[in-house]
Every structure is written in C-alpha cells, then in structure tokens.
Amino acid sequence: MRVLWVLSSLEGTEGTMIAAIVASTLLQQGLALDILPLNPLPPHTGPYPFPENVEILDCPSVNRLSGVAPLTKGLTKLKGLFRRLYSYYDRIILDQNLDFELKAIMASGKHHVDARTTLIATRSLSELMATRGDQAPRIKQLMQRWYPQISHVITLSGHIEDDLIQHFAVPSSHITRLSLPLSAMETRTHSFSWPEGFVPKVPVVGIFGWLNVFKGVEGLLMIAKTLYDQGLFFRMVILGDGPSRKNLEQLAQSLSLDCLFPKWPADILAWLRACDIIVAPQYWDGSGIDAQLAMFAGVPVLGYEGPSAVKELISAHGGGELVETGNPMAMADKLAMWLTEPHIRERYRSQKSITDQLFGLAMQAEWINQLTR
C-alpha cells in the first residue's frame, strides 16, 4: 500500500512532527510512505527529520496563494496535481494548516469526501481565527462550508474535537481521537551523549516544539533569569526550530543563561530522557506533542492551565502539574520547587500501564487501522 502525507511544509510545526512520528509505525507495517510539502522551507530554516526510507517529494511549482484566494491559475494547478495523486496513491493524509487547508481541500475538488482521505487536525480552528484579524470572518465561513464534508478526521485533543463539532459542524462520527504511537520510535533511541562542553552537574530543563511567539519560551527565559538571580542555577535545552529561534538565542545570551539550542535532533526521545524537567510554557497547544513525548520518556511536565492538550493529558493521567494561565510568577515558584527536589522524576513518573495504553502497540495498531481502513 502506498500512502502520501501532504504537508504544508517541512517546517517543524505540529502537523509535520505528527507525520514524522507516525511514519515509524507505517514503515514498521511495511507501508510505503511519501511526503509532499506544498510550500518551500523559508531561508535559514532546517527541515524536521523523518525516519529513513520515507521519500520526500519535491515541492510543486505553483503560484503561492493567500488564505482567501479565489480559484486562480495556481489553484487550478493544485487541482490537477491532486487528481494525479489520487490516481496513484492508495491513501492520502492531509496536514491541517490553515492556509494550506483552504488550498488543499478546495483543490482536491470532488475528492475531499473520498474515503481514502484523512485529515489530521492539530489545532483548534477557533484559536487560529483569533490570529487572523480582518480575514477571520471570511476564513471561518469557508471552514464551515468545507469541514462538515470531510469524511475522516484524526485529532489528538478533545479540545480540538469539541471545537470541530460545536463551531464547524463536523459530525462526531467523522472524528477519531488518538494519542501518538511513540513506542515505534524506540529503535532510534539506543544511545545519547551531551554535546561537548555541556556536561550537566545541575538539573536540566527542557523545552520542545515549534519556536514562535505563541510557544512562550521568551517568558520562560525571563523566569529562568529571575531564578538565576536568586541563586538557583540550572541548564536549559531548547529543542526545536522556528521563526523565533535566533531571537531566543540572543535573549538567552544577553541574560547569561546556560542554554543550548540543538534545533531538531533526530533522537528526540533520548534528548528528553536526558532532561530532569520538561516545561510547556505555551497558552495554546493544539495536540500537546511535547507533553506526550515527555510522559512517554518519564519526564515530569510543568505547564499552564488553559484549553490545551497539555491540560487534558496532565489532568487525566498525571505526569506533571499545571499553574494558572498568565501567571509567570506561579510558574517560577513551581519550577523553583521542582529544581530543588532530588527525586522529581520518580514522583511524577507515569505508570507503565498508562504509557503503554496511550503510546504503545495498541495505539500503533489503531493508527494503522484508521489510516488504511
């Protein structure tokens, strides 16, 4: 069986990270997986790493469209591209990126209700609308038109599922909620060593994800500076890339923080296991990928309350604590307590039965079932 996963780009946004993680499961089951990015990488941005044997196709050469563009020459080319794809691949998986969504779902024409198509919903559309300014009403109207016609949606968050049902009229029977099949990544985590010159003799605080203004890392660096000034020293690892990374590196340097920025290491689980604490400082978090990886790696998560998958995961399964959204002092106080507790990982380690249920072989089988049925 040949599967095509269509992404907005190879940037390390949630849709791309999910594709790379699920790819390990698809390959283990003998499926052939191709990745098609619709947009080129911005300058000075590294691609998110995929497992070996995943074929990365060339980005199609079409005119770039805005989120509310009419059917233009570029969209006509996308229509032709999607017709060819549906004649070649057994299954097509679509990444949910707002601008991409308008292009790809509309471009697929009559195929948007094809039973072979699966949409991976990684973000709450209502939250995304809040960032679109004057375009939001028009975009929402288009989404309310197209989303109810999508026959198969996979999401990793109850908050996203509720949003699709309540505000975009997607039938609940069309939505499947899953966790990440993380046990399939274990074969890639045999060894780990810190980079030369970064040998921690103090706790290590890790962050993982797409580094933009919504991630909240700048606020966490200011919290770290406050704790440093109080004599509480620790090292930080900011795993990820994105438009804010350079500014964050400069801020960390200006604050004299001991902070490492390894971009996208291929062995993500090994890096997380080398940390003592994982912080999720974002207010919005569609799928809680960082929290899921941390729970599987046995590292406690400190996050903000709010309509996010981080809150859902910690509230339902433990593995960390939440502080009041918009209260950085509460996060600073809780982080200080954790940093001075010698057995913090043991106190919050999730039970093996929980991690197996959420991320193990059964979840791998469910992903295969949903993507190949």
Coordinates of C-alpha atoms in Angstrom, one line a residue:
M1 CA 0.0 0.0 0.0
R2 CA 1.3 3.4 -1.0
V3 CA 0.5 6.3 1.4
L4 CA 1.0 10.0 0.7
W5 CA 1.2 12.5 3.5
V6 CA 0.6 16.1 2.2
L7 CA 2.2 18.7 4.5
S8 CA 2.1 22.5 4.4
S9 CA 6.0 22.4 4.5
L10 CA 8.8 20.5 6.2
E11 CA 9.0 23.1 9.0
G12 CA 8.7 21.6 12.4
T13 CA 5.1 22.6 13.0
E14 CA 2.7 20.2 14.7
G15 CA 1.4 18.6 11.5
T16 CA 5.0 17.8 10.4
M17 CA 6.0 16.4 13.8
I18 CA 3.0 14.1 13.9
A19 CA 3.8 12.9 10.4
A20 CA 7.4 12.1 11.3
I21 CA 6.3 10.2 14.5
V22 CA 3.5 8.2 12.8
A23 CA 5.9 7.4 9.9
S24 CA 7.8 5.0 12.1
T25 CA 4.6 3.0 12.7
L26 CA 3.7 3.0 9.0
L27 CA 7.2 1.8 8.0
Q28 CA 7.1 -1.0 10.6
Q29 CA 3.9 -2.3 9.0
G30 CA 5.5 -2.4 5.6
L31 CA 3.7 0.6 4.1
A32 CA 5.4 2.8 1.6
L33 CA 5.2 6.5 2.7
D34 CA 5.9 9.6 0.6
I35 CA 5.9 13.1 2.0
L36 CA 4.7 16.0 -0.2
P37 CA 5.4 19.5 1.1
L38 CA 3.3 22.2 -0.7
N39 CA 5.5 25.1 0.4
P40 CA 9.2 25.5 0.4
L41 CA 11.2 26.0 3.6
P42 CA 11.9 29.6 4.5
P43 CA 15.6 30.7 4.3
H44 CA 17.8 29.6 7.2
T45 CA 15.2 27.1 8.4
G46 CA 16.2 23.4 8.8
P47 CA 13.7 20.6 7.9
Y48 CA 12.2 18.4 10.6
P49 CA 13.9 15.0 10.5
F50 CA 12.0 12.0 9.1
P51 CA 12.9 8.3 9.5
E52 CA 15.0 6.6 6.8
N53 CA 13.0 5.1 3.9
V54 CA 10.5 8.0 3.9
E55 CA 10.6 9.5 0.4
I56 CA 10.4 13.3 0.5
L57 CA 9.0 14.6 -2.8
D58 CA 9.8 17.9 -4.4
C59 CA 7.6 20.9 -3.6
P60 CA 5.2 21.5 -6.5
S61 CA 5.9 24.6 -8.5
V62 CA 2.7 26.7 -8.3
N63 CA 1.8 30.3 -7.5
R64 CA 1.6 30.9 -3.8
L65 CA -1.9 31.8 -2.7
S66 CA -3.2 33.7 0.3
G67 CA -5.6 32.1 2.7
V68 CA -8.7 33.6 1.0
A69 CA -7.6 33.5 -2.6
P70 CA -10.2 32.7 -5.4
L71 CA -9.7 29.9 -7.8
T72 CA -6.7 31.2 -9.7
K73 CA -4.1 29.7 -12.0
G74 CA -2.2 28.4 -9.1
L75 CA -5.2 26.6 -7.6
T76 CA -6.0 25.1 -11.0
K77 CA -2.5 23.6 -11.0
L78 CA -3.2 22.2 -7.5
K79 CA -6.4 20.6 -8.7
G80 CA -4.5 18.9 -11.5
L81 CA -1.9 17.7 -9.0
F82 CA -4.4 16.3 -6.6
R83 CA -6.2 14.4 -9.4
R84 CA -2.9 12.7 -10.3
L85 CA -2.2 11.9 -6.7
Y86 CA -5.5 10.2 -6.2
S87 CA -4.8 8.0 -9.3
Y88 CA -1.5 6.8 -7.8
Y89 CA -1.8 6.6 -4.0
D90 CA -4.0 4.2 -2.0
R91 CA -4.4 6.6 0.9
I92 CA -3.8 10.4 1.2
I93 CA -3.3 12.2 4.5
L94 CA -3.8 15.9 4.7
D95 CA -2.0 18.2 7.2
Q96 CA -4.2 20.8 8.9
N97 CA -2.6 24.1 8.4
L98 CA -5.0 27.0 7.9
D99 CA -3.6 28.5 4.7
F100 CA -2.9 25.0 3.4
E101 CA -6.3 23.8 4.3
L102 CA -8.0 26.3 2.1
K103 CA -5.8 25.4 -0.8
A104 CA -5.6 21.6 -0.5
I105 CA -9.2 20.8 0.5
M106 CA -10.6 23.1 -2.2
A107 CA -8.0 21.9 -4.7
S108 CA -9.0 18.3 -4.2
G109 CA -12.4 19.1 -5.6
K110 CA -14.7 16.1 -5.5
H111 CA -12.1 14.1 -3.7
H112 CA -12.5 16.0 -0.5
V113 CA -15.0 13.4 0.7
D114 CA -13.1 10.5 -0.7
A115 CA -13.0 7.7 1.9
R116 CA -9.3 7.3 1.2
T117 CA -8.6 10.8 2.6
T118 CA -7.7 11.5 6.2
L119 CA -7.3 15.0 7.7
I120 CA -5.0 15.3 10.8
A121 CA -6.5 18.1 12.9
T122 CA -3.7 19.6 15.1
R123 CA -5.1 23.0 16.1
S124 CA -8.3 24.5 17.3
L125 CA -9.7 26.5 14.4
S126 CA -11.4 29.0 16.7
E127 CA -8.0 29.8 18.3
L128 CA -6.4 30.1 14.8
M129 CA -9.2 32.5 13.8
A130 CA -8.2 34.8 16.7
T131 CA -4.8 35.3 14.9
R132 CA -6.3 36.2 11.5
G133 CA -7.6 39.7 12.1
D134 CA -10.0 41.0 9.5
Q135 CA -9.7 37.8 7.4
A136 CA -11.2 35.7 10.2
P137 CA -14.9 36.0 9.2
R138 CA -14.3 35.0 5.6
I139 CA -12.0 32.2 6.6
K140 CA -14.4 30.9 9.1
Q141 CA -17.2 30.9 6.5
L142 CA -15.1 28.8 4.2
M143 CA -14.2 26.4 7.0
Q144 CA -17.8 26.0 8.0
R145 CA -18.5 25.1 4.4
W146 CA -15.8 22.6 3.9
Y147 CA -15.2 20.9 7.2
P148 CA -18.6 19.1 7.5
Q149 CA -17.8 17.4 4.2
I150 CA -14.5 15.8 5.4
S151 CA -15.4 12.2 6.0
H152 CA -12.4 11.2 8.2
V153 CA -10.6 13.4 10.8
I154 CA -8.0 12.3 13.3
T155 CA -7.2 14.6 16.2
L156 CA -5.0 14.3 19.3
S157 CA -7.0 16.6 21.6
G158 CA -10.6 16.6 23.0
H159 CA -10.5 20.4 22.8
I160 CA -10.0 20.3 19.1
E161 CA -12.7 17.6 18.7
D162 CA -15.2 19.7 20.6
D163 CA -14.3 22.8 18.5
L164 CA -14.9 21.0 15.3
I165 CA -18.2 19.7 16.4
Q166 CA -19.6 22.8 18.0
H167 CA -18.3 25.5 15.7
F168 CA -17.7 23.8 12.4
A169 CA -20.5 21.2 12.3
V170 CA -18.2 18.2 11.8
P171 CA -20.2 15.1 12.7
S172 CA -18.7 13.3 15.8
S173 CA -18.9 10.1 13.8
H174 CA -16.3 11.5 11.4
I175 CA -13.7 12.2 14.2
T176 CA -11.3 9.8 15.8
R177 CA -9.2 10.8 18.8
L178 CA -5.8 9.2 19.2
S179 CA -2.5 9.5 21.0
L180 CA 0.9 9.4 19.4
P181 CA 2.3 5.9 18.7
L182 CA 5.6 6.7 20.4
S183 CA 6.7 3.1 21.1
A184 CA 7.5 2.8 17.4
M185 CA 10.3 5.4 17.8
E186 CA 12.2 3.3 20.4
T187 CA 14.5 1.8 17.9
R188 CA 16.0 5.2 17.3
T189 CA 17.0 5.9 20.9
H190 CA 19.8 3.5 21.7
S191 CA 22.4 6.0 22.8
F192 CA 22.8 9.6 23.9
S193 CA 25.6 11.9 25.0
W194 CA 25.5 15.6 25.7
P195 CA 27.4 17.9 23.2
E196 CA 31.0 18.6 24.2
G197 CA 31.1 21.4 26.8
F198 CA 27.6 20.8 28.0
V199 CA 28.0 18.3 30.9
P200 CA 25.3 19.0 33.4
K201 CA 26.0 18.8 37.1
V202 CA 22.8 20.5 37.8
P203 CA 19.1 19.9 36.8
V204 CA 18.3 20.3 33.1
V205 CA 15.1 22.0 32.0
G206 CA 13.9 21.0 28.5
I207 CA 11.5 22.6 26.0
F208 CA 10.4 21.1 22.7
G209 CA 8.4 22.4 19.8
W210 CA 8.0 24.9 17.0
L211 CA 9.6 28.1 18.3
N212 CA 7.3 31.1 17.5
V213 CA 5.8 33.8 19.7
F214 CA 3.0 31.6 20.8
K215 CA 5.3 29.0 22.3
G216 CA 6.0 31.2 25.4
V217 CA 9.8 30.5 25.5
E218 CA 10.7 34.2 25.9
G219 CA 8.6 34.4 29.1
L220 CA 10.3 31.2 30.4
L221 CA 13.8 32.7 29.7
M222 CA 12.8 35.7 31.8
I223 CA 11.6 33.3 34.6
A224 CA 15.0 31.5 34.4
K225 CA 16.8 34.8 34.8
T226 CA 14.8 35.5 37.9
L227 CA 15.7 32.2 39.4
Y228 CA 19.4 32.6 38.4
D229 CA 19.4 35.9 40.3
Q230 CA 18.0 34.1 43.3
G231 CA 21.0 31.7 43.2
L232 CA 19.1 28.8 41.7
F233 CA 21.3 27.6 38.8
F234 CA 20.2 25.1 36.1
R235 CA 20.8 24.4 32.5
M236 CA 18.3 24.7 29.7
V237 CA 17.8 22.8 26.4
I238 CA 15.5 24.4 23.8
L239 CA 14.8 21.6 21.3
G240 CA 13.2 22.9 18.1
D241 CA 13.4 25.5 15.4
G242 CA 11.2 28.2 14.1
P243 CA 11.0 32.0 13.4
S244 CA 11.8 32.9 17.0
R245 CA 14.9 30.8 17.5
K246 CA 17.5 33.3 16.6
N247 CA 15.9 36.0 18.8
L248 CA 15.6 33.4 21.7
E249 CA 19.3 32.5 21.3
Q250 CA 20.2 36.2 21.5
L251 CA 18.0 36.7 24.5
A252 CA 19.4 33.7 26.4
Q253 CA 22.9 35.0 25.7
S254 CA 22.1 38.5 26.9
L255 CA 20.7 37.1 30.1
S256 CA 23.8 35.0 30.7
L257 CA 21.7 31.8 30.8
D258 CA 23.3 28.4 30.3
C259 CA 21.1 27.4 27.4
L260 CA 21.6 25.0 24.5
F261 CA 19.7 25.2 21.1
P262 CA 20.1 21.9 19.3
K263 CA 17.4 22.6 16.6
W264 CA 15.8 19.3 15.6
P265 CA 17.9 16.4 16.8
A266 CA 16.9 13.1 15.2
D267 CA 16.8 11.2 18.5
I268 CA 14.2 13.3 20.3
L269 CA 13.3 10.8 22.9
A270 CA 16.9 10.4 24.0
W271 CA 17.2 14.1 24.4
L272 CA 14.1 14.3 26.5
R273 CA 15.1 11.4 28.7
A274 CA 18.3 13.3 29.5
C275 CA 16.3 16.2 30.9
D276 CA 15.0 16.4 34.5
I277 CA 12.0 18.5 33.8
I278 CA 10.1 19.5 30.6
V279 CA 8.3 22.9 30.6
A280 CA 5.4 23.6 28.3
P281 CA 5.1 27.4 28.6
Q282 CA 2.6 28.0 25.8
Y283 CA -1.0 29.1 26.5
W284 CA -2.4 27.4 23.3
D285 CA -1.3 23.9 22.5
G286 CA -3.3 22.0 20.0
S287 CA -2.0 18.4 20.3
G288 CA 0.3 18.6 23.3
I289 CA 3.1 16.8 21.4
D290 CA 5.8 17.9 23.9
A291 CA 3.7 16.7 26.8
Q292 CA 3.1 13.3 25.2
L293 CA 6.8 12.8 24.4
A294 CA 7.7 13.8 28.0
M295 CA 5.1 11.4 29.5
F296 CA 6.4 8.5 27.4
A297 CA 10.0 9.4 28.3
G298 CA 9.1 9.5 32.0
V299 CA 9.9 13.2 32.5
P300 CA 7.5 15.5 34.5
V301 CA 5.8 18.3 32.7
L302 CA 5.1 21.8 34.1
G303 CA 2.6 23.7 32.0
Y304 CA -0.1 26.4 32.1
E305 CA -3.8 25.7 32.5
G306 CA -6.0 26.5 29.6
P307 CA -7.8 25.0 26.7
S308 CA -4.9 22.8 25.6
A309 CA -3.9 19.1 25.3
V310 CA -1.3 19.6 27.9
K311 CA -4.0 20.3 30.5
E312 CA -6.0 17.3 29.2
L313 CA -3.1 14.9 29.5
I314 CA -1.9 16.0 32.9
S315 CA -5.4 16.3 34.4
A316 CA -6.3 12.8 33.1
H317 CA -3.1 10.9 33.6
G318 CA -0.8 12.8 35.9
G319 CA 2.8 13.2 34.9
G320 CA 3.2 16.8 36.0
E321 CA 1.4 19.9 37.3
L322 CA -0.4 22.9 35.9
V323 CA -0.2 26.6 37.1
E324 CA -2.6 29.4 36.4
T325 CA -2.5 30.7 32.8
G326 CA -1.0 34.1 32.5
N327 CA 0.8 33.9 35.9
P328 CA 4.5 33.6 35.3
M329 CA 5.3 34.0 39.0
A330 CA 3.3 30.9 39.7
M331 CA 5.3 29.0 37.1
A332 CA 8.6 30.4 38.6
D333 CA 7.6 29.3 42.1
K334 CA 6.7 25.8 40.9
L335 CA 9.8 25.4 38.8
A336 CA 11.9 26.5 41.8
M337 CA 10.3 23.8 43.9
W338 CA 10.9 21.2 41.3
L339 CA 14.5 22.1 40.8
T340 CA 15.3 21.7 44.5
E341 CA 13.5 18.3 44.7
P342 CA 16.1 15.5 44.2
H343 CA 13.6 12.8 43.1
I344 CA 11.2 14.9 41.0
R345 CA 11.1 12.4 38.1
E346 CA 10.2 9.5 40.4
R347 CA 7.3 11.5 42.0
Y348 CA 5.6 12.2 38.7
R349 CA 6.6 9.2 36.6
S350 CA 3.5 7.8 34.8
Q351 CA 2.7 4.2 35.4
K352 CA 3.9 1.9 32.7
S353 CA 0.3 0.7 32.1
I354 CA -0.7 4.2 31.3
T355 CA 2.1 4.9 28.9
D356 CA 1.6 1.5 27.2
Q357 CA -2.1 2.3 26.8
L358 CA -1.5 5.8 25.5
F359 CA 1.5 5.3 23.3
G360 CA 2.2 1.5 22.9
L361 CA 1.5 -1.3 20.5
A362 CA -2.3 -0.9 20.7
M363 CA -2.0 2.7 19.7
Q364 CA 0.2 1.7 16.8
A365 CA -2.4 -0.7 15.6
E366 CA -5.1 1.9 15.9
W367 CA -3.2 4.4 13.7
I368 CA -2.7 1.7 11.1
N369 CA -6.4 0.8 11.3
Q370 CA -7.6 4.4 10.9
L371 CA -5.2 5.2 8.1
T372 CA -5.7 2.1 6.0
R373 CA -9.4 1.2 6.5

